[in-house]
XYZ file of C-alpha atoms in Angstrom:
242
model
C 89.131 80.755 102.811
C 89.049 80.977 106.779
C 91.251 83.532 108.296
C 92.580 81.649 111.412
C 92.842 78.342 112.780
C 92.476 77.565 116.763
C 93.953 74.410 117.673
C 94.218 71.990 120.753
C 94.320 68.492 121.590
C 94.381 65.664 123.875
C 91.926 66.988 126.608
C 91.514 63.654 128.191
C 88.440 64.180 130.128
C 90.049 67.612 131.754
C 86.610 68.984 131.182
C 86.793 72.464 132.858
C 90.286 73.276 131.597
C 89.109 73.018 128.215
C 85.735 75.061 128.988
C 88.461 77.776 130.131
C 90.433 77.502 127.282
C 87.283 77.571 124.748
C 86.849 80.891 126.051
C 89.588 82.212 124.171
C 88.652 81.101 120.871
C 87.220 83.792 118.674
C 84.017 82.337 117.032
C 83.365 85.138 114.105
C 87.311 84.730 112.735
C 88.647 81.449 113.787
C 88.123 77.772 112.475
C 88.307 75.197 115.712
C 90.452 72.591 115.369
C 90.374 69.418 117.803
C 93.268 66.762 117.409
C 91.559 64.332 119.034
C 91.393 62.042 122.990
C 88.759 63.254 123.796
C 88.772 60.514 126.621
C 90.520 58.484 129.270
C 92.257 59.297 132.407
C 90.546 62.393 132.981
C 87.517 63.274 134.918
C 84.579 63.739 132.498
C 84.991 62.505 129.343
C 81.431 62.467 128.639
C 81.198 66.458 129.397
C 84.021 67.256 126.748
C 82.399 64.789 124.042
C 78.949 66.516 124.781
C 80.649 69.540 124.838
C 82.029 68.947 121.116
C 79.073 67.496 119.772
C 77.270 70.546 120.152
C 80.062 72.705 119.098
C 80.145 70.780 116.234
C 76.513 70.977 115.262
C 76.244 74.676 116.592
C 79.105 76.058 114.095
C 79.275 72.975 111.335
C 82.441 73.192 109.147
C 83.649 76.563 111.389
C 84.334 73.018 113.641
C 86.927 69.822 113.425
C 86.896 67.273 115.548
C 89.328 64.457 114.547
C 90.323 61.060 115.908
C 92.978 59.859 118.368
C 94.072 57.208 119.537
C 92.154 56.928 122.544
C 88.489 57.532 120.883
C 89.156 54.998 118.722
C 90.311 52.292 121.725
C 87.020 53.428 124.131
C 84.309 53.228 121.005
C 86.733 49.435 119.577
C 86.193 48.604 123.725
C 82.123 48.945 123.322
C 81.855 46.621 120.809
C 84.358 43.582 121.444
C 83.257 40.223 122.862
C 82.203 40.130 126.557
C 85.258 38.139 127.969
C 87.452 40.480 125.903
C 85.799 43.252 127.302
C 86.338 41.788 130.946
C 90.034 41.225 129.577
C 91.058 45.107 127.628
C 89.300 46.844 130.695
C 92.343 49.209 130.824
C 92.556 52.075 133.840
C 92.117 55.021 131.561
C 88.990 53.399 130.430
C 87.304 52.898 133.525
C 87.270 56.754 134.450
C 85.748 57.520 130.751
C 82.966 54.704 131.376
C 82.475 56.621 135.166
C 81.218 59.579 133.553
C 78.624 57.701 131.373
C 77.137 57.256 135.208
C 77.123 60.430 136.469
C 73.339 60.291 137.242
C 73.399 56.313 138.203
C 76.497 55.919 140.433
C 75.108 53.012 142.423
C 74.615 51.304 138.830
C 78.296 51.930 138.124
C 79.366 50.067 140.976
C 76.657 47.525 140.288
C 77.142 46.709 136.720
C 80.255 44.433 135.628
C 82.547 45.420 132.825
C 80.831 43.299 130.535
C 77.594 45.411 131.159
C 79.167 48.578 131.412
C 79.560 48.832 127.277
C 75.380 47.706 126.735
C 75.090 50.180 129.212
C 76.443 52.623 126.979
C 75.498 51.600 123.955
C 71.750 51.470 124.758
C 72.020 54.667 126.187
C 74.049 56.985 124.092
C 74.238 55.687 120.874
C 74.540 59.374 119.334
C 77.842 59.709 121.220
C 79.122 56.567 120.171
C 78.188 56.940 116.465
C 79.574 60.526 116.535
C 82.894 59.301 117.774
C 83.348 56.480 115.187
C 82.396 58.669 112.275
C 85.089 61.135 113.247
C 87.904 62.122 110.578
C 91.597 61.275 110.739
C 93.446 64.247 109.802
C 92.745 67.751 108.308
C 94.442 69.436 105.284
C 95.023 73.147 104.330
C 96.564 74.588 101.356
C 99.956 74.678 104.385
C 99.172 72.692 106.875
C 98.307 69.151 107.904
C 96.217 68.603 111.325
C 96.550 65.089 112.600
C 96.038 62.809 115.844
C 99.904 61.662 116.165
C 101.538 62.581 113.190
C 102.233 61.031 109.458
C 105.070 58.654 107.916
C 106.724 61.090 106.235
C 108.251 58.020 103.969
C 104.549 57.585 102.491
C 103.700 59.576 99.670
C 99.841 57.245 100.594
C 100.014 58.683 104.373
C 96.409 59.564 104.560
C 95.368 55.699 104.266
C 98.158 54.656 107.118
C 95.209 54.663 109.864
C 98.103 53.227 112.351
C 100.307 56.199 111.655
C 98.015 58.946 111.370
C 96.848 57.341 115.331
C 99.962 56.305 116.853
C 102.951 56.899 115.218
C 106.084 58.683 117.302
C 109.566 58.873 117.144
C 109.593 57.669 113.616
C 107.468 60.756 112.828
C 109.029 63.561 114.649
C 112.465 62.496 114.793
C 112.241 62.191 110.833
C 114.917 63.771 108.849
C 112.149 64.278 106.331
C 111.115 67.700 106.195
C 107.414 67.855 105.439
C 106.564 70.216 102.475
C 103.338 71.039 105.174
C 103.534 72.301 108.596
C 102.084 69.612 110.469
C 100.033 70.409 113.899
C 100.208 67.003 116.682
C 99.128 66.143 119.627
C 99.294 62.257 121.233
C 103.170 62.589 122.636
C 103.384 65.051 125.467
C 105.921 68.168 124.893
C 107.579 67.693 128.109
C 108.965 64.047 126.334
C 110.261 66.430 123.346
C 111.004 69.326 124.823
C 114.879 69.818 126.077
C 113.853 71.282 128.610
C 110.993 69.170 129.575
C 108.259 71.726 129.581
C 104.808 71.481 128.773
C 104.969 74.078 126.406
C 104.522 73.640 122.405
C 107.366 72.090 120.975
C 108.614 72.561 117.511
C 110.802 70.575 115.481
C 114.310 71.849 114.281
C 113.609 72.342 110.190
C 109.893 74.041 112.134
C 107.669 71.876 110.052
C 106.555 69.976 112.976
C 104.294 71.333 115.957
C 103.405 69.322 119.175
C 100.257 70.760 121.442
C 100.206 68.366 123.957
C 100.651 69.989 127.166
C 100.245 66.721 129.271
C 97.074 68.542 130.939
C 95.594 65.003 132.516
C 99.294 64.364 133.497
C 99.380 67.619 135.882
C 100.655 69.689 132.730
C 98.597 72.310 130.707
C 96.304 72.279 127.987
C 97.692 74.180 125.457
C 95.643 76.150 122.369
C 97.653 77.719 119.454
C 96.241 80.411 116.904
C 97.655 80.305 113.429
C 97.273 82.066 110.255
C 96.160 80.864 106.871
C 99.971 80.364 105.990
C 100.505 78.107 109.348
C 102.259 80.883 111.007
C 101.585 81.002 114.677
C 100.193 84.477 116.299
C 99.314 83.336 119.917
C 99.870 80.537 122.266
C 97.160 80.307 125.002
C 98.055 77.858 128.212
C 95.468 76.766 130.436
C 97.220 74.734 133.600
C 95.353 71.870 135.033
C 93.021 72.411 138.007
C 94.348 70.932 141.536
């Protein structure tokens, strides 16, 4: 059984902040768990994905990378028909795609929205497959790790993909207490904390822990070190670089 876990979430392309946070991961004694949303909005989504891929390749089962709703939105967009690609081109996606053209910025300007998807699928098939294959949750004897949360009313919550990727109020304001401690990202904690801070959020019963510090919005990247019982032993905060 793992001794400790190092958990973080919602990097959204904030590559340098992620690198700073990872310096504090104890590779010998901690399993790394990432709660999703590598891409969109930030300045270097591809750099984030490649780092995650390298860590997974190097450390295997010691690294757990979960899928976030933005990760899925990105790969879903790539496989839309050409017309739909153009119609569903959202703001955060633009920054993600741009990061794939770092070595050919002129081509990025020339390519249409339809062509950009084909360019990525053609040149980065391993990246696309890596994201598509990511799991939606990770569970231990004491804790559940997930991107958005779970439907606590459903005993078969593992099968409810929409909730795992998207759920908000129904999850964190639920009167149902979870038997296992749930660590999640997705919702920036400034919307959960009464003081509007970017620090981690702990629910009334202590059964839900929100860790998305809203780094890409000028907040911070939170890292949480927890033991095998789901107890928080350390919190790391990396502020967004100006």
